[in-house]
Structure formats: C-alpha cells, structure tokens
Short mmCIF file of C-alpha atoms in Angstrom, two decimals:
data_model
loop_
_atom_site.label_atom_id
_atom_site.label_comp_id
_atom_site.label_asym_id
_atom_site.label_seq_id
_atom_site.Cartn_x
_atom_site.Cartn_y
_atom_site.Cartn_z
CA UNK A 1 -5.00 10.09 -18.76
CA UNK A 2 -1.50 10.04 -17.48
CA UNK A 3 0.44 7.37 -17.05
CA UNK A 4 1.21 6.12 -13.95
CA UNK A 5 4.82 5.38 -12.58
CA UNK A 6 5.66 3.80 -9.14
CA UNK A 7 9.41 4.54 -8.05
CA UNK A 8 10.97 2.21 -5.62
CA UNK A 9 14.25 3.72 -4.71
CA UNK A 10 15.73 4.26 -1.21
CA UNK A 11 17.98 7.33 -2.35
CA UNK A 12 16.22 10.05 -1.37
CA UNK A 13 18.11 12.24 -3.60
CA UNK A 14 18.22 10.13 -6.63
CA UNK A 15 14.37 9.56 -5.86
CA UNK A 16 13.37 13.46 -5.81
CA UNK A 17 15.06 14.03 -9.05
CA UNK A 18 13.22 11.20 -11.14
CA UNK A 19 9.75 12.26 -9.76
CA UNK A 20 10.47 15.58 -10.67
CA UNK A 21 11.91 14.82 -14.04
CA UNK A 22 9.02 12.40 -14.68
CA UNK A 23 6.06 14.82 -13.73
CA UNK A 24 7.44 17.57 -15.56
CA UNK A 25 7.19 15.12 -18.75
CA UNK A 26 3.72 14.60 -18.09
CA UNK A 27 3.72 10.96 -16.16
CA UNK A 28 1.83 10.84 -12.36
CA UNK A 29 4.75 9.53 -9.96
CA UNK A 30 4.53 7.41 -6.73
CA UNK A 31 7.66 7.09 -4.58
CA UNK A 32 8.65 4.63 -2.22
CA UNK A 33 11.98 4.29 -0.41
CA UNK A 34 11.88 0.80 1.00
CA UNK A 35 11.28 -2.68 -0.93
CA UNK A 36 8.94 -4.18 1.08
CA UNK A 37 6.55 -0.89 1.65
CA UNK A 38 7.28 -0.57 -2.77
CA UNK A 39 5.91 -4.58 -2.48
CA UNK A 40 2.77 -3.70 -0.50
CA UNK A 41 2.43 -0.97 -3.21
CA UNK A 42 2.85 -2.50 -5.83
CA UNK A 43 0.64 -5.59 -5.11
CA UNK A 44 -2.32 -3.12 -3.68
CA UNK A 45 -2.87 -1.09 -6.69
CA UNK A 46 -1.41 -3.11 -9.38
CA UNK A 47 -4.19 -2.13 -11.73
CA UNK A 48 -3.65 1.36 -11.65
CA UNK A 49 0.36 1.43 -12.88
CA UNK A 50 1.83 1.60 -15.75
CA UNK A 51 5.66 0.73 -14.87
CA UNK A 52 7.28 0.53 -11.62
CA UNK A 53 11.06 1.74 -11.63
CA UNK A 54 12.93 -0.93 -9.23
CA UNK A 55 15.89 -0.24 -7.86
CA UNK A 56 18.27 -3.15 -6.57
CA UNK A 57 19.79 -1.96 -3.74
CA UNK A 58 16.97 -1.59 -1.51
CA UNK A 59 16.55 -1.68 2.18
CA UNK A 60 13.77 -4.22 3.68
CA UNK A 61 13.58 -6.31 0.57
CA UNK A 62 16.22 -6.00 -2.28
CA UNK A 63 14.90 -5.56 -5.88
CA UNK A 64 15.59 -8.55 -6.86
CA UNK A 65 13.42 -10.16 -4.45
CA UNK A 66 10.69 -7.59 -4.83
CA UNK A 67 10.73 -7.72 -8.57
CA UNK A 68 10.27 -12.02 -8.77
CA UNK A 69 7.05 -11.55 -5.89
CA UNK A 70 5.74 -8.60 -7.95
CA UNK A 71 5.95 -10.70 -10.91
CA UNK A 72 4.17 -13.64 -9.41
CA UNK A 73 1.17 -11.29 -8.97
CA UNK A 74 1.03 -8.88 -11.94
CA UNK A 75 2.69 -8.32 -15.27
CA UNK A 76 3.14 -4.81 -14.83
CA UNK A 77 6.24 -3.87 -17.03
CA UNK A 78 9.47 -3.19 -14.53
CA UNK A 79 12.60 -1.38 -15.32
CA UNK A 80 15.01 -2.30 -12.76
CA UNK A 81 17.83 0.17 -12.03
CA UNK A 82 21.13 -1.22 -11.25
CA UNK A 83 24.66 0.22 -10.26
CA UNK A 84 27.35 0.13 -12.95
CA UNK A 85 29.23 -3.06 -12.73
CA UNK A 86 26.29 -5.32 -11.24
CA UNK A 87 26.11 -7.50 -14.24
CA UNK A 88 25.18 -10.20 -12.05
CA UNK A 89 22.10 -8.27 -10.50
CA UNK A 90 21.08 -7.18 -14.18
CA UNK A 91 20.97 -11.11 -15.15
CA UNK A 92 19.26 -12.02 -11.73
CA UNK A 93 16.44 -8.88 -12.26
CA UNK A 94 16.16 -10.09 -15.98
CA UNK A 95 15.45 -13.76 -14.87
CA UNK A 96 13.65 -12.73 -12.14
CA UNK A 97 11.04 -11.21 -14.11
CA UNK A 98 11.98 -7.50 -14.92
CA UNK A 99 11.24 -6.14 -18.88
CA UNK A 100 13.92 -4.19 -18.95
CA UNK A 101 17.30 -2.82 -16.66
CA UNK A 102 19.16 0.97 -16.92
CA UNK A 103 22.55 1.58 -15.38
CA UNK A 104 22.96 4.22 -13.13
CA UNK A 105 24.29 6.38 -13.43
CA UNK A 106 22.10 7.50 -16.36
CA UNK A 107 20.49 10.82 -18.60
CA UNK A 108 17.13 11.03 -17.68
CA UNK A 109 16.50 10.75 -21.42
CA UNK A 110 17.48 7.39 -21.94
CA UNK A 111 14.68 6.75 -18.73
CA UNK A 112 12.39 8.52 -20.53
CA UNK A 113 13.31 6.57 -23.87
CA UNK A 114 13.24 3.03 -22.10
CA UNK A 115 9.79 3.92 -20.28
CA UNK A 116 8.25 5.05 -23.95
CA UNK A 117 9.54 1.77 -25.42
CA UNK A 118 7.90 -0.22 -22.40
CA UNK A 119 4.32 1.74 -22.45
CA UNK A 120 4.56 1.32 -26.82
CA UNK A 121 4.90 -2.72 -26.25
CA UNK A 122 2.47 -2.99 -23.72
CA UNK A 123 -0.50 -0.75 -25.59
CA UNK A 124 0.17 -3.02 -29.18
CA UNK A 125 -0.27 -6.09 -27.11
CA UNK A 126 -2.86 -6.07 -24.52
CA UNK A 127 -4.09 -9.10 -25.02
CA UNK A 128 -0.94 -11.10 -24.21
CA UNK A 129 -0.86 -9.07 -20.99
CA UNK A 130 -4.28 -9.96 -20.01
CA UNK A 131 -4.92 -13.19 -20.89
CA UNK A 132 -3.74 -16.29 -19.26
CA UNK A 133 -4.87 -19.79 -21.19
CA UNK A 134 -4.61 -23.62 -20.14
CA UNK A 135 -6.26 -25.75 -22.05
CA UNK A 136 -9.57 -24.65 -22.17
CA UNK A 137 -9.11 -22.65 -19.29
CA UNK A 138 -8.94 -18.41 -19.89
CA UNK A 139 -8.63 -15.77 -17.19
CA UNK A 140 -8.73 -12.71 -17.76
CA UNK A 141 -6.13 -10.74 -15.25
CA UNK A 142 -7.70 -7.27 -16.02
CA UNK A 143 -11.05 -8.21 -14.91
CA UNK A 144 -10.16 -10.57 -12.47
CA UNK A 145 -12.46 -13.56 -14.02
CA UNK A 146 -12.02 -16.99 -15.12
CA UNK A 147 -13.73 -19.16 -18.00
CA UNK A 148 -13.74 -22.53 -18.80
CA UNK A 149 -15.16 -23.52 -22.51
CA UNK A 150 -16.33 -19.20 -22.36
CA UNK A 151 -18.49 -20.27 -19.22
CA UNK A 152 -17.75 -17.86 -16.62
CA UNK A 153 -16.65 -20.08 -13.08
CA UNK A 154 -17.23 -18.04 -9.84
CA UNK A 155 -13.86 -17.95 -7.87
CA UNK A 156 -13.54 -16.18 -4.60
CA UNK A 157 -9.88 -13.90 -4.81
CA UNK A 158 -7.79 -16.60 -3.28
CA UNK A 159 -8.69 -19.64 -5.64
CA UNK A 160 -8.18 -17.13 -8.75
CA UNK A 161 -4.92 -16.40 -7.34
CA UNK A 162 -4.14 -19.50 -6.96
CA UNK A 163 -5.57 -20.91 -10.21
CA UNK A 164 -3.24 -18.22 -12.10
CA UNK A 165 0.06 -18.96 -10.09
CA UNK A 166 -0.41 -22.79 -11.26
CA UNK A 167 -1.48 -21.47 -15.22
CA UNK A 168 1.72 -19.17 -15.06
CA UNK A 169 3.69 -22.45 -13.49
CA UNK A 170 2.47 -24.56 -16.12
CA UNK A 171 4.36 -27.98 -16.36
CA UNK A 172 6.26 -26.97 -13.29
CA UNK A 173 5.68 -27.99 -9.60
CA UNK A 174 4.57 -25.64 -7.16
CA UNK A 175 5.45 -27.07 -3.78
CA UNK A 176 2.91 -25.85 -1.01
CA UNK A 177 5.20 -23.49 0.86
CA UNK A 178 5.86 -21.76 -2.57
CA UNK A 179 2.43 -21.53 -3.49
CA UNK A 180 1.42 -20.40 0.31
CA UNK A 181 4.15 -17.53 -0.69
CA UNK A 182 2.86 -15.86 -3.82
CA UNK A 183 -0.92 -16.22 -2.82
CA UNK A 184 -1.41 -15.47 1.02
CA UNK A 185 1.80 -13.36 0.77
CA UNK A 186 5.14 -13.67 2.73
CA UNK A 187 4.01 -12.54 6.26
CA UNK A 188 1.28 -14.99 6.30
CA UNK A 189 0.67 -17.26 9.17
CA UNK A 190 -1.58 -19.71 7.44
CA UNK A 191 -0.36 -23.37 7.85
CA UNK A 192 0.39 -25.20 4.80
CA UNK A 193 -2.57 -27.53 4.80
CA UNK A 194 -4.61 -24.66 3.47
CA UNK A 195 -3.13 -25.14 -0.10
CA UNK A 196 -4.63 -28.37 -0.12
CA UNK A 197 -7.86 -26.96 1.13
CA UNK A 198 -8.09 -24.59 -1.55
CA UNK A 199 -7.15 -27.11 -4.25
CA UNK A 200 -10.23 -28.97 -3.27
CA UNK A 201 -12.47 -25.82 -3.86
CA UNK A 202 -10.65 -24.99 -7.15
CA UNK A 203 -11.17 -28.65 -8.37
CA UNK A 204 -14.63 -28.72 -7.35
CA UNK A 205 -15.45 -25.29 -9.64
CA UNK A 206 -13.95 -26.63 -12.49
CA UNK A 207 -15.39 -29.41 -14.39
CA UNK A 208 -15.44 -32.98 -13.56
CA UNK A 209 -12.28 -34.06 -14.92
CA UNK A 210 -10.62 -31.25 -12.97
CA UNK A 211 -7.90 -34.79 -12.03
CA UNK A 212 -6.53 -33.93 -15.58
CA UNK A 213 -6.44 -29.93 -14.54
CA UNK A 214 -4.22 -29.87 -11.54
CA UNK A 215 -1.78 -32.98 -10.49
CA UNK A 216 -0.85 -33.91 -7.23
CA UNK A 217 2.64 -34.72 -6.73
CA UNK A 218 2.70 -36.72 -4.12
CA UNK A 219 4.52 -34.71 -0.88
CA UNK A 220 5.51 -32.04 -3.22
CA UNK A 221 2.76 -30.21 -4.19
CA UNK A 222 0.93 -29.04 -7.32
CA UNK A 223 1.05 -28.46 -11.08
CA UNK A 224 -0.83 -28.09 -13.96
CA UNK A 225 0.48 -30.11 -16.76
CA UNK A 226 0.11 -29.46 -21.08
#
C-alpha cells in the first residue's frame, strides 16, 4: 500500500511541486495550505499517515504551533521545513516535537532521502510508537485501548485522551487549561471544571488505588507521578 504523506505548506507553488514529485515516486499526497485546516487534518485522520511535511511559515497557525498540538495527539513522524537561516525555528520545531527539519531551499532528493529514513525508523520500531506504559498501565495508541494488569478498562474517547496526555506528561503537571487544550481542542468552549469531571470518571475505571495513579495538585491541576 502506499504511503501516505500530508503536506502543510501555504506556497502554492512550492506545494504543487512536492505533490507532484512525491506521487511520481510512488507516495499518496494530501495538501493543505493553511496550519490550522493542516491541524484539523492531521488530528482527523491521524491513523491513516505516514509523515506530515510541516512547513513553519504558515498562515492561521504557524508550524511551530501546529507541530507541538499535533504531537500532543499522535506520534506521527513530522519533517518540518524551514527557511535558510531560521535556526531558531529549527530548535523550536525540534523541541516542539518534530523528528526531523530540511532547509529550503532543498533537492527533492534529500526529501525523498529524509522521508525513507523516517518511514525505515518507524517500521523497525512499532512498538515504541504504539505503546504508551505507566506503571501497570498500557495503551495501545493504534487500537485506541487501555489495560491495566492486561485487563482491558472501557474508556469513552475523551477519558483515553486524557489518560494518554497525563502518561505522555508523566512526572509533569498538567494544569486544567492545558489539559482542556490538547483534549477538547483549542476552539472548545467547555469550562474548565470539566477536567475535574473527567478525572473523576478516569479514577473511578481504574483500580482502587487510582489516588496513587493521578495526583491532584492542589489549584494547579494534574499529573501522574513514577
């Protein structure tokens, strides 16, 4: 099956060429032209791509931005593309989340070469991808499921979501506005309150010493502590 590649670059020019170059090598190509329509994107079908090309300079939502709420979601491998001298946007990208960063402007061989290098890393180490653990705590991304001892724990969407964004935060607080962020998404209008809400539910799924799963820092918020 081909691999699938989601473009977000706002140069229409620049855009045409890569899809071109990219479908001629054998790859199926989605473009986008805007960050936060490349966000929506990126978030609905995250199972079905294989890298998303990010470009910085973006209108709506700047890569940057994109790449870290992307990244809260998914692991889908990102090569960010950044102008020449934007060493400071290669460093923010990198810390932000993104595998990998090309300079434009660039051969589309060395694309090519950086998108093979991606796909070979990701296919020798699925699991790592995949898996999330805490304790004995494992969800499975792929499959959207959650164990605890192997047990399988029934989770709607939102309190997986929210059980991974604490698992990837591990031993870091997630104050409520952040967590409201990266699980009921940036336009949301939900009050705050619901976190806690939804941190009952979680805590009453997992087992009974679920106190010793997820802390409560006092008008902070939440994390899960190893």
């Amino acid at each position: 099956m081909n691999k699938r590649i989601l473009l977000i670059e706002d140069e229409k020019n620049i855009a045409r060429f890569i899809e071109l170059e990219l479908s001629h090598e054998g790859f199926s190509v989605s473009t986008c032209f805007d960050g936060r329509e490349g966000l929506q994107k990126a978030l609905e079908e995250n199972m079905k791509i294989d890298v998303i090309l990010l470009d910085v300079m973006l209108p709506g939502l700047n890569g940057i931005e994109v790449c870290r709420r992307i990244r809260s979601h998914s692991q889908v491998p990102i090569i960010l593309i950044t102008a020449r001298d934007a060493v400071m946007d290669r460093v923010a990208g990198l810390d932000a989340g993104a595998d990998d960063y090309i300079v434009k402007p660039f051969a589309i061989e060395e694309l090519l070469a950086r998108i093979r290098s991606i796909l070979r890393r990701t296919a020798a180490a699925p699991e790592s991808r995949d898996l999330l653990k805490y304790k004995n705590i494992t969800i499975d991304q792929a499959a959207y499921t959650a164990y605890v001892d192997e047990k399988m724990i029934e989770l709607t969407k939102t309190e997986f979501d929210l059980l991974r964004l604490l698992i990837e935060n591990k031993n870091r607080v997630c104050t409520r506005d952040h967590i409201l962020e990266r699980v009921w998404g940036y336009q949301s209008d939900v009050e705050t309150n619901v976190v806690d809400v939804y941190i009952r539910h979680l805590r009453a799924k997992l087992p009974d010493s679920a106190s010793t799963y997820i802390e409560t820092v006092r008008g902070v918020g939440y994390v899960m502590r190893e």
